[in-house]
PDB file of C-alpha atoms in Angstrom:
ATOM      1  CA  MET N 924      22.434   5.411 -49.454  1.00 44.00           C
ATOM      2  CA  GLU N 925      20.937   6.724 -46.110  1.00 52.00           C
ATOM      3  CA  GLN N 926      24.239   6.592 -44.222  1.00 59.00           C
ATOM      4  CA  GLN N 927      26.139   8.370 -47.086  1.00 58.00           C
ATOM      5  CA  GLY N 928      23.707  11.262 -46.641  1.00 57.00           C
ATOM      6  CA  ILE N 929      24.231  11.299 -42.846  1.00 64.00           C
ATOM      7  CA  ASP N 930      27.925  11.312 -43.451  1.00 76.00           C
ATOM      8  CA  GLN N 931      27.747  14.203 -46.094  1.00 70.00           C
ATOM      9  CA  GLN N 932      25.788  16.180 -43.594  1.00 73.00           C
ATOM     10  CA  THR N 933      28.437  15.571 -41.012  1.00 80.00           C
ATOM     11  CA  THR N 934      31.161  16.691 -43.391  1.00 85.00           C
ATOM     12  CA  VAL N 935      29.108  19.990 -44.533  1.00 90.00           C
ATOM     13  CA  SER N 936      28.557  20.787 -40.861  1.00 90.00           C
ATOM     14  CA  ARG N 937      32.250  21.043 -40.207  1.00 93.00           C
ATOM     15  CA  VAL N 938      32.717  23.728 -43.027  1.00 96.00           C
ATOM     16  CA  ASN N 939      32.680  27.311 -42.044  1.00 95.00           C
ATOM     17  CA  THR N 940      32.581  30.387 -44.183  1.00 96.00           C
ATOM     18  CA  GLY N 941      36.046  31.569 -44.945  1.00 97.00           C
ATOM     19  CA  MET N 942      37.670  28.270 -45.249  1.00 97.00           C
ATOM     20  CA  ARG N 943      40.023  27.732 -48.272  1.00 98.00           C
ATOM     21  CA  VAL N 944      38.760  25.113 -51.067  1.00 97.00           C
ATOM     22  CA  VAL N 945      41.383  23.164 -52.706  1.00 97.00           C
ATOM     23  CA  ASP N 946      40.403  20.484 -55.660  1.00 96.00           C
ATOM     24  CA  SER N 947      41.612  16.974 -55.699  1.00 96.00           C
ATOM     25  CA  ALA N 948      44.747  18.061 -57.852  1.00 95.00           C
ATOM     26  CA  GLY N 949      45.671  20.672 -55.184  1.00 95.00           C
ATOM     27  CA  VAL N 950      44.390  23.672 -57.173  1.00 94.00           C
ATOM     28  CA  ASP N 951      43.415  26.411 -54.795  1.00 96.00           C
ATOM     29  CA  VAL N 952      39.737  26.970 -55.963  1.00 96.00           C
ATOM     30  CA  GLY N 953      38.666  29.862 -53.497  1.00 97.00           C
ATOM     31  CA  THR N 954      36.928  30.579 -50.235  1.00 97.00           C
ATOM     32  CA  VAL N 955      33.587  29.325 -48.836  1.00 97.00           C
ATOM     33  CA  ASP N 956      31.065  32.281 -48.894  1.00 96.00           C
ATOM     34  CA  LEU N 957      27.900  30.104 -47.806  1.00 95.00           C
ATOM     35  CA  VAL N 958      27.215  26.720 -46.191  1.00 95.00           C
ATOM     36  CA  GLN N 959      24.049  24.909 -46.689  1.00 92.00           C
ATOM     37  CA  ARG N 960      23.194  21.747 -45.096  1.00 90.00           C
ATOM     38  CA  GLY N 961      21.050  19.316 -47.194  1.00 88.00           C
ATOM     39  CA  ASP N 962      17.306  18.729 -46.738  1.00 85.00           C
ATOM     40  CA  PRO N 963      16.680  15.308 -48.105  1.00 80.00           C
ATOM     41  CA  ASN N 964      12.711  16.416 -48.466  1.00 81.00           C
ATOM     42  CA  ALA N 965      13.714  19.530 -50.439  1.00 73.00           C
ATOM     43  CA  VAL N 966      11.877  19.039 -54.033  1.00 60.00           C
ATOM     44  CA  THR N 967      11.596  22.248 -55.568  1.00 54.00           C
ATOM     45  CA  VAL N 968      12.795  25.997 -55.360  1.00 46.00           C
ATOM     46  CA  GLN N 969      10.180  28.468 -54.518  1.00 51.00           C
ATOM     47  CA  ALA N 970       9.449  30.967 -57.219  1.00 49.00           C
ATOM     48  CA  PRO N 971       9.583  34.602 -56.146  1.00 49.00           C
ATOM     49  CA  THR N 972       6.154  36.366 -55.817  1.00 48.00           C
ATOM     50  CA  ALA N 973       5.071  38.416 -58.705  1.00 47.00           C
ATOM     51  CA  ASP N 974       4.271  41.591 -56.229  1.00 50.00           C
ATOM     52  CA  PRO N 975       7.490  42.467 -54.372  1.00 48.00           C
ATOM     53  CA  GLY N 976       5.440  44.832 -52.132  1.00 51.00           C
ATOM     54  CA  SER N 977       5.750  48.541 -51.542  1.00 54.00           C
ATOM     55  CA  SER N 978       7.757  48.787 -48.338  1.00 57.00           C
ATOM     56  CA  LEU N 979      11.477  49.394 -48.789  1.00 60.00           C
ATOM     57  CA  ASP N 980      12.313  46.232 -46.824  1.00 59.00           C
ATOM     58  CA  GLU N 981      10.092  44.233 -49.331  1.00 57.00           C
ATOM     59  CA  LEU N 982      11.631  45.806 -52.452  1.00 51.00           C
ATOM     60  CA  ILE N 983      15.214  44.979 -51.111  1.00 52.00           C
ATOM     61  CA  GLU N 984      14.152  41.414 -50.155  1.00 53.00           C
ATOM     62  CA  SER N 985      12.760  40.997 -53.786  1.00 50.00           C
ATOM     63  CA  ALA N 986      15.898  42.111 -55.463  1.00 50.00           C
ATOM     64  CA  ALA N 987      17.942  39.668 -53.366  1.00 55.00           C
ATOM     65  CA  VAL N 988      19.184  36.777 -55.309  1.00 60.00           C
ATOM     66  CA  GLU N 989      17.788  33.482 -54.183  1.00 75.00           C
ATOM     67  CA  GLU N 990      20.399  30.731 -53.144  1.00 83.00           C
ATOM     68  CA  PRO N 991      21.456  28.732 -54.918  1.00 87.00           C
ATOM     69  CA  ASP N 992      21.308  30.935 -58.228  1.00 85.00           C
ATOM     70  CA  VAL N 993      21.179  28.098 -60.765  1.00 86.00           C
ATOM     71  CA  PRO N 994      18.648  26.270 -62.868  1.00 88.00           C
ATOM     72  CA  ALA N 995      15.758  24.703 -60.929  1.00 88.00           C
ATOM     73  CA  ASP N 996      16.816  20.939 -61.436  1.00 88.00           C
ATOM     74  CA  LEU N 997      20.363  21.669 -60.114  1.00 89.00           C
ATOM     75  CA  ALA N 998      18.937  23.802 -57.419  1.00 90.00           C
ATOM     76  CA  ALA N 999      16.595  20.921 -56.077  1.00 89.00           C
ATOM     77  CA  ARG N1000      19.809  18.555 -56.250  1.00 89.00           C
ATOM     78  CA  LEU N1001      22.090  20.983 -54.400  1.00 91.00           C
ATOM     79  CA  LEU N1002      19.259  21.592 -51.679  1.00 91.00           C
ATOM     80  CA  ARG N1003      18.608  17.818 -51.007  1.00 90.00           C
ATOM     81  CA  THR N1004      22.371  16.931 -50.674  1.00 89.00           C
ATOM     82  CA  GLY N1005      23.675  20.207 -49.212  1.00 92.00           C
ATOM     83  CA  TYR N1006      26.371  22.484 -50.716  1.00 95.00           C
ATOM     84  CA  LEU N1007      28.997  25.192 -50.387  1.00 95.00           C
ATOM     85  CA  LYS N1008      29.068  28.566 -52.465  1.00 96.00           C
ATOM     86  CA  VAL N1009      32.803  29.168 -53.126  1.00 96.00           C
ATOM     87  CA  SER N1010      34.240  32.626 -54.323  1.00 96.00           C
ATOM     88  CA  THR N1011      36.543  31.904 -56.861  1.00 95.00           C
ATOM     89  CA  ASP N1012      38.540  33.454 -59.873  1.00 94.00           C
ATOM     90  CA  LEU N1013      38.285  30.361 -61.895  1.00 92.00           C
ATOM     91  CA  VAL N1014      35.040  31.145 -63.517  1.00 91.00           C
ATOM     92  CA  PRO N1015      33.542  34.403 -65.147  1.00 92.00           C
ATOM     93  CA  THR N1016      30.503  34.386 -62.474  1.00 90.00           C
ATOM     94  CA  GLY N1017      32.973  34.639 -59.618  1.00 93.00           C
ATOM     95  CA  ALA N1018      31.452  31.584 -57.509  1.00 93.00           C
ATOM     96  CA  VAL N1019      30.939  28.148 -57.800  1.00 93.00           C
ATOM     97  CA  TYR N1020      28.596  25.538 -56.068  1.00 94.00           C
ATOM     98  CA  VAL N1021      30.092  22.375 -54.717  1.00 94.00           C
ATOM     99  CA  LEU N1022      27.710  19.491 -53.665  1.00 93.00           C
ATOM    100  CA  ALA N1023      28.322  17.952 -50.441  1.00 92.00           C
ATOM    101  CA  ASP N1024      29.302  14.600 -52.050  1.00 91.00           C
ATOM    102  CA  GLN N1025      32.222  16.427 -53.877  1.00 94.00           C
ATOM    103  CA  ILE N1026      33.647  17.176 -50.464  1.00 95.00           C
ATOM    104  CA  ALA N1027      36.528  14.447 -49.524  1.00 95.00           C
ATOM    105  CA  THR N1028      37.561  15.914 -46.323  1.00 95.00           C
ATOM    106  CA  VAL N1029      37.633  18.912 -44.046  1.00 96.00           C
ATOM    107  CA  ALA N1030      40.844  19.633 -42.052  1.00 93.00           C
ATOM    108  CA  ASP N1031      43.251  22.547 -41.247  1.00 92.00           C
ATOM    109  CA  ASN N1032      40.675  25.018 -42.018  1.00 94.00           C
ATOM    110  CA  GLN N1033      40.260  23.949 -45.509  1.00 96.00           C
ATOM    111  CA  VAL N1034      38.083  21.916 -47.736  1.00 97.00           C
ATOM    112  CA  LEU N1035      39.607  19.319 -49.901  1.00 97.00           C
ATOM    113  CA  LEU N1036      37.209  18.015 -52.822  1.00 96.00           C
ATOM    114  CA  ASN N1037      37.270  14.722 -54.354  1.00 96.00           C
ATOM    115  CA  THR N1038      37.299  16.290 -57.974  1.00 94.00           C
ATOM    116  CA  PRO N1039      39.296  18.552 -59.945  1.00 93.00           C
ATOM    117  CA  ALA N1040      38.042  22.175 -60.215  1.00 85.00           C
ATOM    118  CA  THR N1041      38.137  21.946 -64.219  1.00 73.00           C
ATOM    119  CA  THR N1042      36.135  19.318 -65.841  1.00 53.00           C
TER     120      THR N1042
END
């Protein structure tokens, strides 16, 4: 299991923003917006502070969306395994998260997934 985690991190480290993402059926999913390597020690997502502060920088920072923008249980899994945020036209939100273990290979400036885009 530990070796699998190391392999996933190696794969994720080969991904760059702007790469095309293609699912296992050859469907163009979208473009990588964010690459996040996994942290096996990540347990929870920190909740934003109640007081955003009074300076403009603090207000802007408090309004920024924390990544990954998903329910806490899924966020914890994404943070542990590593993930890609992919811009896509396939979903109404305009973006999907791909777990590191869903990446089959990275080659020719594209990410090939081991799963279909629609489940």
